[in-house]
């Protein structure tokens, strides 16, 4: 089937989905939950085939980890996620503004689904369950395009989801699972029918999608997060936060990639901070003045920073470190070099912290906390759509709200503009909140 | 100066602007207000030169009307608009979500400016004042690129604005007014520094910009608005609304372009509705079955609809009219053919109205009201940025809110992810609203 037909069908399904009630949408999720639960063994079998293929191709261990649905607790928490979403309050039709325009003429702003989502993901098969749940709950249609690594798992799960939907009010074309053989480029051309693309995967995937479509893309290519340690700071907190931000999960987009040190920090404290990283096998990429200060430390983990060091996303046990003059220099550096994901300041000086919080132009700005907190689950949003470094629409970790738009409803009784000022008449608008 | 340098300078100015207080931003607007007021005569003189040039080139009368700052009340209402925006509550730094993540670890979602706006407009010189006021108030930097028709007015106003800003805390590069000789294509390439493009002008202008930039575009190309008249309706209301929607300002994007009639409406009522349009010199483009019904009316204003009639934005005293079977057929037609701007249903049946309100996928959905109400002033938003047919971020008439984004601030005391469930530890999140 062509990308255009797939997108058109999704668009028609969206029109049907848009008018269903919350209980009809939630019922469909419960059906999907039951079917996936009943078919756990066949899904895990298919997943094993994908895993064997991945191992035989020597794919990276982090990819294999992401691919593995058999990891303890992963399948059950995927299932639980569907029920959690089903039980959330209805996100559709909430009135977020109500205004009396004139007698008998009232304006309402009402939450509404966006339309058709195109989700492109690589190796995490549980994304199918996550996104299907979020899309149906929010009244959006979704086209899911999986990567070839998870092809077998994907095929089995997609059949189960389609079958489960066929017994519900949700049209089965509301969730279309596209096998990896079909052409993603063709789908990225369907800006007439598709309203939002959500890529979940490597930064290469995201960057490639962003430069090949006119459809808005929600997500992030890079996560170049920074930590700045100010002159007045607590050494123990600094070490904890820096080590956690770098080593808790180095492949995460919220791992720290650069550390900025106030130049007035005592040399022995600088050494202690850097050494806490080296103790965890982190390689520090340092500028010459910093290299002199830490010359006594284990040289196996010290390399020279180069021109690109402060624009790099390592996704590994590496970090770029440099001195800055003061908080203002740190802010300037971050606003120029960060990917606008998440940045943290470590200081005991509230005024300095507030300047940092106010000045940084990123989705997340932290004070004395690890950058690793940038995550929908940790923020308490439940299932996460992704993390956005966009500056319009949804920003940072995106939950169900990021899949919602709004519409204006105006209810009158024969009202026309020609009777009001500005339209040729004399009547004045009331513009009162109701 | 190259597009890149202009955009870079705007980006640096944004960093300064972002940390100013509301009173510093509002003070700058008052300065601009005073300077424009004091220089009214020189601005109107320059505007006269533009008007003479436009007339000598035989530009359209609607363009000349838009260009003319000397129209009664226009200059003063432009000035008043600046003060109105200055006096609005501060849109920056509002806390829209506050959550306790754990003891001593609190998350806040705080409104923040988007960054750098590129505003491209054609003939309305008052846009300079509108957008300058909105941008500064909201903490965004703006690059304004005017059309050649308003070149003289633009040059004088831009000098006045720059001079007025130089005596304020707002950096003068926060508002850059780019003369029409410089290349817009070059600016549209600056997706690294520019966050949002807002085109205000013809649909050709908007369509051209949308297909030539990776920067998100806020606005609308077409305004193909529809009215559907259901079987149970009030004839007087229908005539009023249809005539107002079509003739109040036919060049407006919120003017109606197509009329759908329930096929069960009595023939004499259909004739009366169509005749009310013909009386106002509206040419009706009709399908064959409708043509038979209205054959007794003035034939000078009746033409045959063709394949493209229901995908056209006339912007003139023309309207396409056809029969539909029922409200569902009307909804299908509108969701397929409209530009997702504004649609209205005329009916006395609340259930039918609610189905329409719930099913239509457009920014505005009206019941018994003229499509011409789709406007920021009429909605009570004050100065308007534009009207958006996008489905993400701002939708419909866009006020100050559409220029705002948000950021997450997380305030901790040395908190790390490694101690919590999911991060390798045992601690549970609290996730309580505060």
Coordinates of N, CA, C and O in Angstrom, one line a residue, chain A residues 13 15 31 42 55 104 107 182 206 208 230 244 250 260 287 306 323 327 351 362 368 382 386 420 424:
Chain A
X13 N -9.9 7.4 9.6 CA -10.1 6.7 10.9 C -10.1 7.8 12.0 O -10.9 7.7 13.0
X15 N -11.3 10.8 11.9 CA -12.6 11.4 11.9 C -13.6 10.6 12.8 O -14.4 11.2 13.5
X31 N -9.2 -4.0 25.8 CA -9.2 -5.2 24.9 C -7.7 -5.5 24.4 O -7.3 -6.6 24.3
X42 N 3.7 -16.1 22.7 CA 4.0 -16.0 21.2 C 4.8 -14.7 20.9 O 5.6 -14.7 20.1
X55 N 22.0 -10.6 17.8 CA 23.3 -11.1 18.3 C 24.2 -11.6 17.2 O 25.4 -11.4 17.1
X104 N -25.7 36.0 24.6 CA -26.0 34.9 23.7 C -24.9 34.4 22.8 O -25.1 33.6 21.9
X107 N -17.8 31.9 23.7 CA -16.6 31.3 23.1 C -16.0 30.3 24.1 O -15.8 30.6 25.3
X182 N 8.2 -1.2 4.0 CA 7.7 -0.1 3.3 C 8.5 1.1 3.5 O 9.2 1.3 4.4
X206 N 16.6 10.7 14.1 CA 15.8 11.9 14.2 C 16.3 13.0 13.3 O 15.5 13.7 12.6
X208 N 17.8 12.7 10.5 CA 17.4 12.3 9.1 C 15.9 12.7 8.8 O 15.6 13.2 7.8
X230 N 29.1 26.4 40.5 CA 29.4 27.8 40.9 C 30.5 27.8 42.0 O 30.8 26.8 42.6
X244 N 26.2 10.9 39.0 CA 24.9 10.3 38.7 C 24.5 10.8 37.2 O 24.1 9.9 36.4
X250 N 24.7 6.3 30.7 CA 25.4 7.2 29.8 C 24.8 7.3 28.4 O 24.9 8.3 27.7
X260 N 31.1 22.5 33.5 CA 31.7 23.8 33.5 C 32.0 24.2 35.0 O 31.1 24.1 35.8
X287 N 40.5 21.1 29.0 CA 41.2 22.2 28.4 C 42.6 22.3 29.1 O 42.7 21.8 30.2
X306 N 39.2 19.1 22.3 CA 39.5 19.8 21.1 C 38.3 20.7 20.7 O 37.4 20.9 21.5
X323 N 37.0 25.4 32.5 CA 36.7 26.5 33.4 C 35.9 27.6 32.7 O 36.0 27.8 31.5
X327 N 29.0 32.8 36.5 CA 27.7 32.2 36.1 C 27.3 32.8 34.7 O 26.8 32.0 33.9
X351 N 20.6 33.4 44.7 CA 20.5 34.4 43.7 C 21.2 34.0 42.4 O 20.6 34.2 41.3
X362 N 16.7 26.4 27.8 CA 16.6 24.9 27.5 C 15.2 24.4 28.1 O 14.6 25.1 28.9
X368 N 20.8 22.0 41.7 CA 21.2 20.9 42.6 C 20.5 19.6 42.4 O 20.1 19.0 43.4
X382 N 3.4 9.6 33.8 CA 3.0 8.3 33.4 C 3.8 8.0 32.1 O 4.9 8.4 31.9
X386 N 8.0 11.0 24.5 CA 9.3 11.3 24.1 C 9.8 12.6 24.8 O 9.0 13.1 25.7
X420 N -21.2 44.9 15.0 CA -20.2 45.3 16.0 C -19.2 46.3 15.5 O -18.9 46.4 14.3
X424 N -18.3 47.4 11.2 CA -19.2 48.3 10.5 C -20.4 48.7 11.3 O -21.2 49.6 11.0

